[in-house]
Tab-separated table of C-alpha atoms in Angstrom:
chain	number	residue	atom	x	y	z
A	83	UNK	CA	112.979	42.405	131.146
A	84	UNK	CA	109.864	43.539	129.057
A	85	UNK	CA	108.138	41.487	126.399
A	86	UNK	CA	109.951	42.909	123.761
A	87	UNK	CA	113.377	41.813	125.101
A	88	UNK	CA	111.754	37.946	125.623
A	89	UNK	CA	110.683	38.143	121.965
A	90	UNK	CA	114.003	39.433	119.938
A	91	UNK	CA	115.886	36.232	122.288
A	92	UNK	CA	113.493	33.953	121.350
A	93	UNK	CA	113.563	34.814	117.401
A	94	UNK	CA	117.138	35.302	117.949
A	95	UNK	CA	117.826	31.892	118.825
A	96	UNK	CA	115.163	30.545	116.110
A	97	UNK	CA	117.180	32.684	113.502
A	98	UNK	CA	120.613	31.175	115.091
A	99	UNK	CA	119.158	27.515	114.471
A	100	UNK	CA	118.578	28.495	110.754
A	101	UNK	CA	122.584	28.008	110.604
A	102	UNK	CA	123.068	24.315	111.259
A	103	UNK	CA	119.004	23.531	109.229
A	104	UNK	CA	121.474	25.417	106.575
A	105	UNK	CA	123.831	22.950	107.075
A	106	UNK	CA	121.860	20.019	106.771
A	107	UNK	CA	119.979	21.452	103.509
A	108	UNK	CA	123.323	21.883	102.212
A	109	UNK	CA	124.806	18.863	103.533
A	110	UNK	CA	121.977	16.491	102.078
A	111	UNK	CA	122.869	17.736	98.588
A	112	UNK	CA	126.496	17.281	98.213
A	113	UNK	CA	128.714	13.622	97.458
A	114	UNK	CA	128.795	11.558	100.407
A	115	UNK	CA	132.863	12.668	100.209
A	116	UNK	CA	132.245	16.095	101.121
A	117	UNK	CA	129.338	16.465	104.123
A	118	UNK	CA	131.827	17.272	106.606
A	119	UNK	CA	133.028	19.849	104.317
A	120	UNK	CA	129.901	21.678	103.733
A	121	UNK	CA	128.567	21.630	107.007
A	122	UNK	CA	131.716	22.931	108.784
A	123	UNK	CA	131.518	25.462	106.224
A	124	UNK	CA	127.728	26.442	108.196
A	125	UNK	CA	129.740	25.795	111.416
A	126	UNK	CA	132.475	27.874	110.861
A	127	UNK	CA	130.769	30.593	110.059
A	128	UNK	CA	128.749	30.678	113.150
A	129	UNK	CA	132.159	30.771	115.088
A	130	UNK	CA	134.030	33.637	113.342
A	131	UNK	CA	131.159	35.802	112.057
A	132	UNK	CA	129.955	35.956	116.042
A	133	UNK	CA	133.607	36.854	116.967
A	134	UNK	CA	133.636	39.718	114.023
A	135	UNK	CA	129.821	40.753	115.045
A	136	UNK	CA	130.461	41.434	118.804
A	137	UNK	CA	134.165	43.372	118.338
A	138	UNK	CA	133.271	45.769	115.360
A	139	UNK	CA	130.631	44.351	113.211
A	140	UNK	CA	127.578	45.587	115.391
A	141	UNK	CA	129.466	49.210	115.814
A	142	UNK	CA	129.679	49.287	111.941
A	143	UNK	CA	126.212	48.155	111.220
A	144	UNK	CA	124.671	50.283	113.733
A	145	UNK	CA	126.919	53.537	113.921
A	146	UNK	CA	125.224	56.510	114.972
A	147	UNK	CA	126.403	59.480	113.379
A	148	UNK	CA	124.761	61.758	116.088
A	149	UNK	CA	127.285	60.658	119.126
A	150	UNK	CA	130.314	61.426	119.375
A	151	UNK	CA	132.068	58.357	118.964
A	152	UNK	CA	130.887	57.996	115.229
A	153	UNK	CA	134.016	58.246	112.478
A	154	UNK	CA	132.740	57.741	108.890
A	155	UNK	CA	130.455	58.960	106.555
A	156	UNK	CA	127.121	59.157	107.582
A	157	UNK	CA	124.777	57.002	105.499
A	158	UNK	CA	127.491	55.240	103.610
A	159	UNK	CA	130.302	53.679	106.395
A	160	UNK	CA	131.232	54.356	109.562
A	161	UNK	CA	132.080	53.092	113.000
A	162	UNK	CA	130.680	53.724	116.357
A	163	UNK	CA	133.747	53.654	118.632
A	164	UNK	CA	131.556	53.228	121.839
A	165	UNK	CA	129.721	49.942	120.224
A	166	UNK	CA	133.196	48.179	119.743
A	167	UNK	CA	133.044	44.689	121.895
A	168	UNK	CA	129.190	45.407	122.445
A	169	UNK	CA	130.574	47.925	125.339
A	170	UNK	CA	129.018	50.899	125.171
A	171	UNK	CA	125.774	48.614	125.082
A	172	UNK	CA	126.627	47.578	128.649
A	173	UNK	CA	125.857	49.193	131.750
A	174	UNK	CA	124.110	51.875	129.989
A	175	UNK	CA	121.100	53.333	132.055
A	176	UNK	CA	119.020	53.563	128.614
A	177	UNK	CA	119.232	50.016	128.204
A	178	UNK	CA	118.425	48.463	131.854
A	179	UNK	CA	115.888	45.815	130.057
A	180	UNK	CA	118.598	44.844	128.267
A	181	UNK	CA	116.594	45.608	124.622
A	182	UNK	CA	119.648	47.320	122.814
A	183	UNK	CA	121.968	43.588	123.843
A	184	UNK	CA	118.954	41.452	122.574
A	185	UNK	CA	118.620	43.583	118.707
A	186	UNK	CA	122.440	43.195	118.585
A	187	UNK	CA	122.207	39.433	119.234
A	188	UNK	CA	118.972	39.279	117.253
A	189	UNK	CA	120.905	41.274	114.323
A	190	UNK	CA	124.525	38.867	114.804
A	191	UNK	CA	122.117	35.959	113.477
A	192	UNK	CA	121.547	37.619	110.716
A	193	UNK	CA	125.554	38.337	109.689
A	194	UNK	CA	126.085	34.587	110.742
A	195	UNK	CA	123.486	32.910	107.991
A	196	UNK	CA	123.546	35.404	105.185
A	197	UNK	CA	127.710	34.168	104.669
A	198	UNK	CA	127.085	30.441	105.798
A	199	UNK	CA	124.336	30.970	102.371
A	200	UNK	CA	127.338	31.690	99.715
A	201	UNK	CA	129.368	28.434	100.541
A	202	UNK	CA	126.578	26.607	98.657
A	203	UNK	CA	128.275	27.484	95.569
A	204	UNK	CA	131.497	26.388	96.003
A	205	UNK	CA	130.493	22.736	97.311
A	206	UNK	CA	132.961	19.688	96.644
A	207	UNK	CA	136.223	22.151	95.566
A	208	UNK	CA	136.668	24.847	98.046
A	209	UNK	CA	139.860	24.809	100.930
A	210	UNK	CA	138.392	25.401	104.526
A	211	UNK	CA	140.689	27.731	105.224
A	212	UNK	CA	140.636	30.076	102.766
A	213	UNK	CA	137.130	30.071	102.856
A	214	UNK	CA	137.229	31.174	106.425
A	215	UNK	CA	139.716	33.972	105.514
A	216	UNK	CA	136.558	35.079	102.068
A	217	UNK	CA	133.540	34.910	105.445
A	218	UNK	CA	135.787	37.431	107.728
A	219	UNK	CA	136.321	39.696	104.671
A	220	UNK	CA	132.930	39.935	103.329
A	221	UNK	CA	131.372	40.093	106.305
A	222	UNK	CA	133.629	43.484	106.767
A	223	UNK	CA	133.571	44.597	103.328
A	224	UNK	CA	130.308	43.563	102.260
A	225	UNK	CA	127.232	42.908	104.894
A	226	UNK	CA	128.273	45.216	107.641
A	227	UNK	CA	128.175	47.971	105.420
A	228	UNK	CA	125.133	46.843	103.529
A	229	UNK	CA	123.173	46.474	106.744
A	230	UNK	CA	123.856	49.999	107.282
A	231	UNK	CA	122.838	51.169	104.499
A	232	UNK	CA	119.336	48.973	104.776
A	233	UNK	CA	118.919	47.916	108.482
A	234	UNK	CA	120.246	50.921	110.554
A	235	UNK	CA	117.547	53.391	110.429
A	236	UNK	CA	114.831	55.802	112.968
A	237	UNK	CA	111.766	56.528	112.053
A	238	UNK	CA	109.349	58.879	112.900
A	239	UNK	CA	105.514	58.681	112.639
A	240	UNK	CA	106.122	55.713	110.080
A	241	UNK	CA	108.826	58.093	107.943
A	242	UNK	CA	112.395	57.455	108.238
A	243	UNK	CA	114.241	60.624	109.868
A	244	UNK	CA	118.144	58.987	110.094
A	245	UNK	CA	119.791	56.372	108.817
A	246	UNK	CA	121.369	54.630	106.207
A	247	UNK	CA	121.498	55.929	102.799
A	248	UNK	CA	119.187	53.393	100.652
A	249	UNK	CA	116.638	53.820	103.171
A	250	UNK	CA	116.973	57.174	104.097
A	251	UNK	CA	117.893	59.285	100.505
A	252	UNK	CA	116.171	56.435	97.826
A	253	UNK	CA	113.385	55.009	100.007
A	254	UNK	CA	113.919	51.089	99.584
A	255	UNK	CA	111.488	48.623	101.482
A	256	UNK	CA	113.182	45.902	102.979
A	257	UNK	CA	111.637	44.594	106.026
A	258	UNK	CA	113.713	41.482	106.821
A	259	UNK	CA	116.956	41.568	104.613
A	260	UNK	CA	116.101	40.742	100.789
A	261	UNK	CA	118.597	42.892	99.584
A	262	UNK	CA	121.197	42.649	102.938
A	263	UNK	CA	120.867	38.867	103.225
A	264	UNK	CA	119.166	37.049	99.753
A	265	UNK	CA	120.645	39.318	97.095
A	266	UNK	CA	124.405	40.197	98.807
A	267	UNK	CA	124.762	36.153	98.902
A	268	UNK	CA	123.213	35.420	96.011
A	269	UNK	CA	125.817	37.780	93.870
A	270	UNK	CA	128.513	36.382	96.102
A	271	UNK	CA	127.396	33.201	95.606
A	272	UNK	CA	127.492	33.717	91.477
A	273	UNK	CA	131.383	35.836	91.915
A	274	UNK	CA	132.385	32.969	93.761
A	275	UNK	CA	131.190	30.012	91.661
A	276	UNK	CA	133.375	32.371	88.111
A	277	UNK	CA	136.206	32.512	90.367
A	278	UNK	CA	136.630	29.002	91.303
A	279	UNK	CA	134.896	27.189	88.212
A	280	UNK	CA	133.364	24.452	87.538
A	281	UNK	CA	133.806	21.203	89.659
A	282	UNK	CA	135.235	17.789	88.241
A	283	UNK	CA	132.892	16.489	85.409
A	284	UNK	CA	130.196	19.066	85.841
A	285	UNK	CA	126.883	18.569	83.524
A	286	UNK	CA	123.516	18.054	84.506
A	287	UNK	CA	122.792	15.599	86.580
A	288	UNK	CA	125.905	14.515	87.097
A	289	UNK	CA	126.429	15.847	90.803
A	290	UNK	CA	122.830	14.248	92.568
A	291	UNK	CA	122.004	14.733	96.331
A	292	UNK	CA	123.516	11.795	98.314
A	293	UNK	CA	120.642	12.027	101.457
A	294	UNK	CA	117.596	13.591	100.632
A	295	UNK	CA	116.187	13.067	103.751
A	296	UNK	CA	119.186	15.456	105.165
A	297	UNK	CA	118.059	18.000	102.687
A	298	UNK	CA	114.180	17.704	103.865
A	299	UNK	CA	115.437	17.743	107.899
A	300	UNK	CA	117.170	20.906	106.480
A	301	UNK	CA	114.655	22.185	105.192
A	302	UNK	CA	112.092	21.732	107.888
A	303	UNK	CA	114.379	23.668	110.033
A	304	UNK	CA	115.523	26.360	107.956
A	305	UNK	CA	111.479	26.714	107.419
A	306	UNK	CA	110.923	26.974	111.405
A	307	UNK	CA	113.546	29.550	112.105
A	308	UNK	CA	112.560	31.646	109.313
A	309	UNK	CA	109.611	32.640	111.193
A	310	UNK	CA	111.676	34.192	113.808
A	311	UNK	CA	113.593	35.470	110.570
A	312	UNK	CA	111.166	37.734	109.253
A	313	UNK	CA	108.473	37.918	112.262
A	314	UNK	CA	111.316	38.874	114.525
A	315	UNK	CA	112.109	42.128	112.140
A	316	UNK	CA	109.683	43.838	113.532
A	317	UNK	CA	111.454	43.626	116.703
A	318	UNK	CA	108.206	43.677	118.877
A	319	UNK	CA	105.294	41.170	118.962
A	320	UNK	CA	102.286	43.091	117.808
A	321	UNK	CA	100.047	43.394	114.396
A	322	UNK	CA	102.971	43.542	111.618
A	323	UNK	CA	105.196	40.560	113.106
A	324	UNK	CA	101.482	38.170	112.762
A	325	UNK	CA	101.410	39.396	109.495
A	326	UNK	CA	105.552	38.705	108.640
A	327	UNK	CA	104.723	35.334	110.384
A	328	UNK	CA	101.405	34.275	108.256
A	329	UNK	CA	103.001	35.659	105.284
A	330	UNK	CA	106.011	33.449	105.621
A	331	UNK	CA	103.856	30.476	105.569
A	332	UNK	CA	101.918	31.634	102.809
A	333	UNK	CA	104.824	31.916	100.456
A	334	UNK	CA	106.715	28.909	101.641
A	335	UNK	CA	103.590	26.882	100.700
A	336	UNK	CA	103.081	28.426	97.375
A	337	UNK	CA	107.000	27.900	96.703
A	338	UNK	CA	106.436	24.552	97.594
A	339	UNK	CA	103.516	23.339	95.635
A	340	UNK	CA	104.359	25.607	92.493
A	341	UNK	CA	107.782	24.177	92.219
A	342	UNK	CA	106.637	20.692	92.174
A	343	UNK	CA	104.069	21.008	89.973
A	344	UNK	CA	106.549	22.641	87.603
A	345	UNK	CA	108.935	19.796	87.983
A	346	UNK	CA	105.987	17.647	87.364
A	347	UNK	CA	105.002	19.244	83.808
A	348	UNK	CA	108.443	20.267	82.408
A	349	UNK	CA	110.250	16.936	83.910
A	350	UNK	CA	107.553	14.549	84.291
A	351	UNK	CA	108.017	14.086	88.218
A	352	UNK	CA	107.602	16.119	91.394
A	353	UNK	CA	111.218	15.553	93.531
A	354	UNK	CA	111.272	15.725	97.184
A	355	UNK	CA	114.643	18.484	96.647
A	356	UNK	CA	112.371	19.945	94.613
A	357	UNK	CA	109.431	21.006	96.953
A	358	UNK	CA	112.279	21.642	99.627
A	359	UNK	CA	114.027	24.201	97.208
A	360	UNK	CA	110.547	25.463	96.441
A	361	UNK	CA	109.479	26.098	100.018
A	362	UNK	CA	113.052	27.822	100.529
A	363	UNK	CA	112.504	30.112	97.859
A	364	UNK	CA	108.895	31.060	98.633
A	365	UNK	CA	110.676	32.281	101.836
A	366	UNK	CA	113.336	34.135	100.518
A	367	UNK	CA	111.119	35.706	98.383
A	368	UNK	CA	108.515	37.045	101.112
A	369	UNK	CA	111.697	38.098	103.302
A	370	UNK	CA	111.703	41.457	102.137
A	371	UNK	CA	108.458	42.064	101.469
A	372	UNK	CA	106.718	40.037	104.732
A	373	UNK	CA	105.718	43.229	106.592
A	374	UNK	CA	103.949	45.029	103.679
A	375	UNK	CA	101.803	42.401	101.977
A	376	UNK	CA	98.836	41.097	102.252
A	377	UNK	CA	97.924	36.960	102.668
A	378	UNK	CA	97.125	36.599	99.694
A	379	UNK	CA	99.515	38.309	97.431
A	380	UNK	CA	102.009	36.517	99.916
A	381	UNK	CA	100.691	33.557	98.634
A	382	UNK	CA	101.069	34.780	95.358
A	383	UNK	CA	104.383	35.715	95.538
A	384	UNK	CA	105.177	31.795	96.533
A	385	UNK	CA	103.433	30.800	93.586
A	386	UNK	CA	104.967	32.523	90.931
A	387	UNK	CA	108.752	32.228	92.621
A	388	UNK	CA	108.432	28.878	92.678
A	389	UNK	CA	107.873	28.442	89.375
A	390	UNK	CA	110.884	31.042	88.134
A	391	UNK	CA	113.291	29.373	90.636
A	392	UNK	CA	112.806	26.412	89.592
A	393	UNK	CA	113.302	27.551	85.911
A	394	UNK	CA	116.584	29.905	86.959
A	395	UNK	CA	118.486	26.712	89.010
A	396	UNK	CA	119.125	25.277	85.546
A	397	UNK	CA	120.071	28.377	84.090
A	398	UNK	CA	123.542	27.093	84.821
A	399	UNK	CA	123.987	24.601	82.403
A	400	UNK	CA	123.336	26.663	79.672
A	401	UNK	CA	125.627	29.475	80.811
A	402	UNK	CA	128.262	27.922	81.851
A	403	UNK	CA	128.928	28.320	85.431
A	404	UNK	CA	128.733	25.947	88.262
A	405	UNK	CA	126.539	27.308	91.314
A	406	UNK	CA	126.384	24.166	93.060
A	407	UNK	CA	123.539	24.046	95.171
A	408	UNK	CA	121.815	26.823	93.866
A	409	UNK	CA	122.101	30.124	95.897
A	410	UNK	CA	122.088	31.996	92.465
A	411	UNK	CA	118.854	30.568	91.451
A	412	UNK	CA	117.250	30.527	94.663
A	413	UNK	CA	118.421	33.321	97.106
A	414	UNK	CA	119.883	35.903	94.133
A	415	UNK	CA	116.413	35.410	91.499
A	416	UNK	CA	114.033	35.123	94.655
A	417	UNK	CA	115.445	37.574	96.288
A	418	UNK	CA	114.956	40.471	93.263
A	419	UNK	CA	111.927	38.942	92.452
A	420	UNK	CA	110.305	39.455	96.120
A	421	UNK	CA	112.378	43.039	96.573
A	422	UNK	CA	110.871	44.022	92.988
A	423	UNK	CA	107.377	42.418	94.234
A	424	UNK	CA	106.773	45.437	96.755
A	425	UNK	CA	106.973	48.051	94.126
A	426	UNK	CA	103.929	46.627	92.477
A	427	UNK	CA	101.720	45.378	95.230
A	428	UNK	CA	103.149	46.613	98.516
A	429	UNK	CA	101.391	48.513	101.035
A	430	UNK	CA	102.205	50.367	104.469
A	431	UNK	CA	99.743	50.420	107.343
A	432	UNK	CA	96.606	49.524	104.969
A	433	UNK	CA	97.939	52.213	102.296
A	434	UNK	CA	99.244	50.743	99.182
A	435	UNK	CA	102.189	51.948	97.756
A	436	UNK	CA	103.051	49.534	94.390
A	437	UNK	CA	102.193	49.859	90.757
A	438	UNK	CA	99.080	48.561	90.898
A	439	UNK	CA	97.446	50.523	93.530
A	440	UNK	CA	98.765	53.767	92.964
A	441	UNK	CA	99.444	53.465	88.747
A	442	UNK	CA	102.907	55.280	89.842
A	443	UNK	CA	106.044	52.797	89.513
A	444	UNK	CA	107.782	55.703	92.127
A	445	UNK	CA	108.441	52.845	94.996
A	446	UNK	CA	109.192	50.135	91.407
A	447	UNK	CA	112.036	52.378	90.778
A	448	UNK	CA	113.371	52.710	94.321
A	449	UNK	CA	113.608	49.038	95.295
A	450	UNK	CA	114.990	48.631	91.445
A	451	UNK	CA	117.799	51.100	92.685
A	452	UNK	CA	118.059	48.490	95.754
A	453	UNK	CA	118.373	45.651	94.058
A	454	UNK	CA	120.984	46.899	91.558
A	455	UNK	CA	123.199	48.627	94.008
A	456	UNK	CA	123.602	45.491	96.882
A	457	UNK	CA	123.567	43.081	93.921
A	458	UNK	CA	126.569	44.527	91.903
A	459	UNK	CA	128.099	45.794	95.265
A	460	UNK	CA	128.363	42.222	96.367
A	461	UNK	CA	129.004	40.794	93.068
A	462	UNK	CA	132.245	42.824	92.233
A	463	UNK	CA	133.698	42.484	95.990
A	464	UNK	CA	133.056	38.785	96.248
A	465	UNK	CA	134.810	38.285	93.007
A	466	UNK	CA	137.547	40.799	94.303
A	467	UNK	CA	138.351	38.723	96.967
A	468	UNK	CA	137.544	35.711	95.771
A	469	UNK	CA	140.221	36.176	92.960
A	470	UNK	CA	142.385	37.429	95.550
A	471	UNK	CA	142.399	34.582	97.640
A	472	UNK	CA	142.816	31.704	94.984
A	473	UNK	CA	146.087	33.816	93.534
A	474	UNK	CA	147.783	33.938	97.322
A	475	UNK	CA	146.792	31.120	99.216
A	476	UNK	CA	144.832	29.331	97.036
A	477	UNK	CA	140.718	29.140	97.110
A	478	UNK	CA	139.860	25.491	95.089
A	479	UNK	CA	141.714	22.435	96.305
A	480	UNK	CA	143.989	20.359	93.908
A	481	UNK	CA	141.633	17.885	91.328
A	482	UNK	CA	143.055	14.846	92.686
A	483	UNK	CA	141.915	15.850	96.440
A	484	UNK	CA	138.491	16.973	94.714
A	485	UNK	CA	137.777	13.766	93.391
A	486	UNK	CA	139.232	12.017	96.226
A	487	UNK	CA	136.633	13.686	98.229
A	488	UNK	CA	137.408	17.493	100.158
A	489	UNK	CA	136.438	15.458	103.760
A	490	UNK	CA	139.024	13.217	104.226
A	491	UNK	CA	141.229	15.949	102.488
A	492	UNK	CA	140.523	18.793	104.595
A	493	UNK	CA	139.668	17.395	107.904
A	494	UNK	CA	140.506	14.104	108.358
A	495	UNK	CA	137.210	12.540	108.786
A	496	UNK	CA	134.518	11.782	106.838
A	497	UNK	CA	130.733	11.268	107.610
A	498	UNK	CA	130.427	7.367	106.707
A	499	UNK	CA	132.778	4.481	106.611
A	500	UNK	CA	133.298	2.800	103.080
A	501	UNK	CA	131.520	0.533	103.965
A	502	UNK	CA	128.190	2.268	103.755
A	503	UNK	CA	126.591	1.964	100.549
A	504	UNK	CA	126.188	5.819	100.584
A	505	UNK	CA	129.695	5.944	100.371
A	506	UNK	CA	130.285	3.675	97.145
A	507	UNK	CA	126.684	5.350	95.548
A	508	UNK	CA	127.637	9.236	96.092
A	509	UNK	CA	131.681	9.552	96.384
């Protein structure tokens, strides 16, 4: 096993851990009534998006048109019949290190958090079930696919020879999934939150975060795996993965401190949610751009997402739709912003390629094309099945069982007994 190998497990496993951090994030900022609900909704996904990853998901991410076992269209969809169940990645004499199992793993991770992210928006009203039936569709109709068109790629002295069609034809930077993972959720996210509506008594601040300290554990771990997140892109320790990894500090911090100084102008105090959300987005932002920025515009980046996040997140009470924790204001905005942020500052191997370096907005226009195409992609087919699902087998849970509290409702248990005063505050 070669150092390579060691590295993809071990930011394979720090990605996997995102997951439950996810959980707790989300968990920390729902009623007291429905924890158990929101975190099995993390759980879950790790469950059947592994199961869907390791019989077809991998073989449809990663088709190779050049075998003979590829049916589809190359660029756009297609399966590799020898990838199905991971076989044809077993026992093959190229892959005695076992390199080609550990991307596959590395890249499962990825499948697993990017749906866990949408069930933020659906918090407090959403059936378990049919929410597991929405994660095994869109992870076939929507983020296999996409990761085809953005993640499944060779290159060739530093130019892309093969691959997937918005890399390959349009030329879209993406180093660690801003437009597969942040943007493709964040749509979701917004289809999902139309389709199901608003929750019981919605206004602002009606629905506050019954354990910030949950949210902050959350966070802390969600901030720890994301280094294996976008470090682990590069899929070999050298150069560009110190960068991804410096660069992911740089704009966590400047998420952090420039959302709770906006908090503390336009709202008088800085919130401990607050700098969480602000770290988170400062990471979603660098994810796509973590391999071709500098420190400091990293830093940058944090700085000026924090401040729009934490402006977009109450976007919803003036539109009208209920994103409940956020995903459209964090991981949608954040993501465009930091996908857009590479056409104006980015650079490859020293040579800049953005706005500002080269006065052409050629690379502006191709991560624009990026952003558009994954966003409305994923917007229309969430909302597809979304609306789908909620005319068969229903999607939201009766309002009686909402206010009740989904936990108890859906699963029997719940995470305190009545008697604990989080229980009587937060229901």
């Amino acid at each position: 096993m070669n150092d390579s190998t060691m590295f993809l497990i071990f930011c394979g496993a720090l990605v996997l851990f995102m997951t439950p951090g996810l959980a707790f994030f989300y968990g920390g900022l729902v009623r007291a009534s429905s924890v158990v609900s929101m975190m099995m909704m993390s759980f879950g996904s790790i469950g059947l998006i592994s199961i869907l990853w390791m019989i077809y998901g991998y073989a449809v991410s990663f088709s190779n048109a050049g075998t003979g076992n590829f049916v589809g269209i190359d660029g756009i969809i297609g399966i590799d019949l020898n990838q199905i169940g991971l076989s044809g990645l077993v026992g093959d004499p190229a892959n005695t290190d076992g390199s080609q199992l550990a991307f596959a793993g590395f890249q499962g991770t990825f499948a697993i958090i990017t749906v866990a992210l949408i069930s933020g928006a659906i918090a407090d009203r959403a059936k378990f079930g049919s929410w597991m039936v929405f994660a095994g569709l869109w992870a076939t109709l929507v983020y296999f696919p996409v990761a085809s068109w953005v993640f499944n790629f060779t290159s060739k002295d530093g130019v892309v020879v093969d691959g997937g069609w918005l890399v390959k034809d349009i030329g879209l930077l993406d180093f660690a999934g801003g437009t597969v993972v942040e943007i493709a959720s964040g749509a979701s996210a917004l289809a999902l939150a139309l389709v199901l509506g608003k929750r019981f008594g919605f206004r602002k601040g009606m629905h506050a975060p019954h354990n910030v300290p949950l949210t902050l554990i959350g966070a802390g771990i969600l901030w720890f795996g994301w280094f294996g997140f976008n470090a682990g892109s590069e899929l070999v320790a050298d150069g560009t993965a110190s960068l991804a990894f410096v660069n992911t500090l740089a704009a966590g911090v400047g998420g952090l401190i420039a959302w709770a100084s906006y908090e503390k102008l336009a709202h008088g105090k800085p919130t401990a949610v607050g700098a969480a959300s602000g770290a988170v987005s400062g990471m979603v932002a660098i994810t796509p751009s973590c391999g071709f920025l500098s420190p400091i515009w990293s830093l940058v980046l944090g700085l000026i997402v924090g401040v729009i996040c934490g402006s977009a997140v109450e976007w919803k009470f003036f539109l009208g739709y209920d994103d409940s924790l956020d995903v459209v204001g964090i991981h949608l905005v954040g993501g465009i912003i930091g996908t857009l942020f590479i056409g104006l500052v980015g650079q490859i191997g020293g040579v800049g390629v953005g706005l500002l370096q080269t006065g052409s907005a050629a690379q502006l226009g191709k991560q624009a094309i990026g952003v558009v195409v994954v966003g409305l992609y994923a917007f229309i087919a969430s909302y597809i099945l979304g609306w789908l699902i909620q005319k068969t087998i229903g999607f939201r849970v009766k309002s009686t069982d909402e206010i009740a509290g989904v936990d108890l409702v859906m699963h029997g248990e719940s995470a305190y007994s009545k008697s604990d005063p989080r229980w009587s505050r937060s229901n």
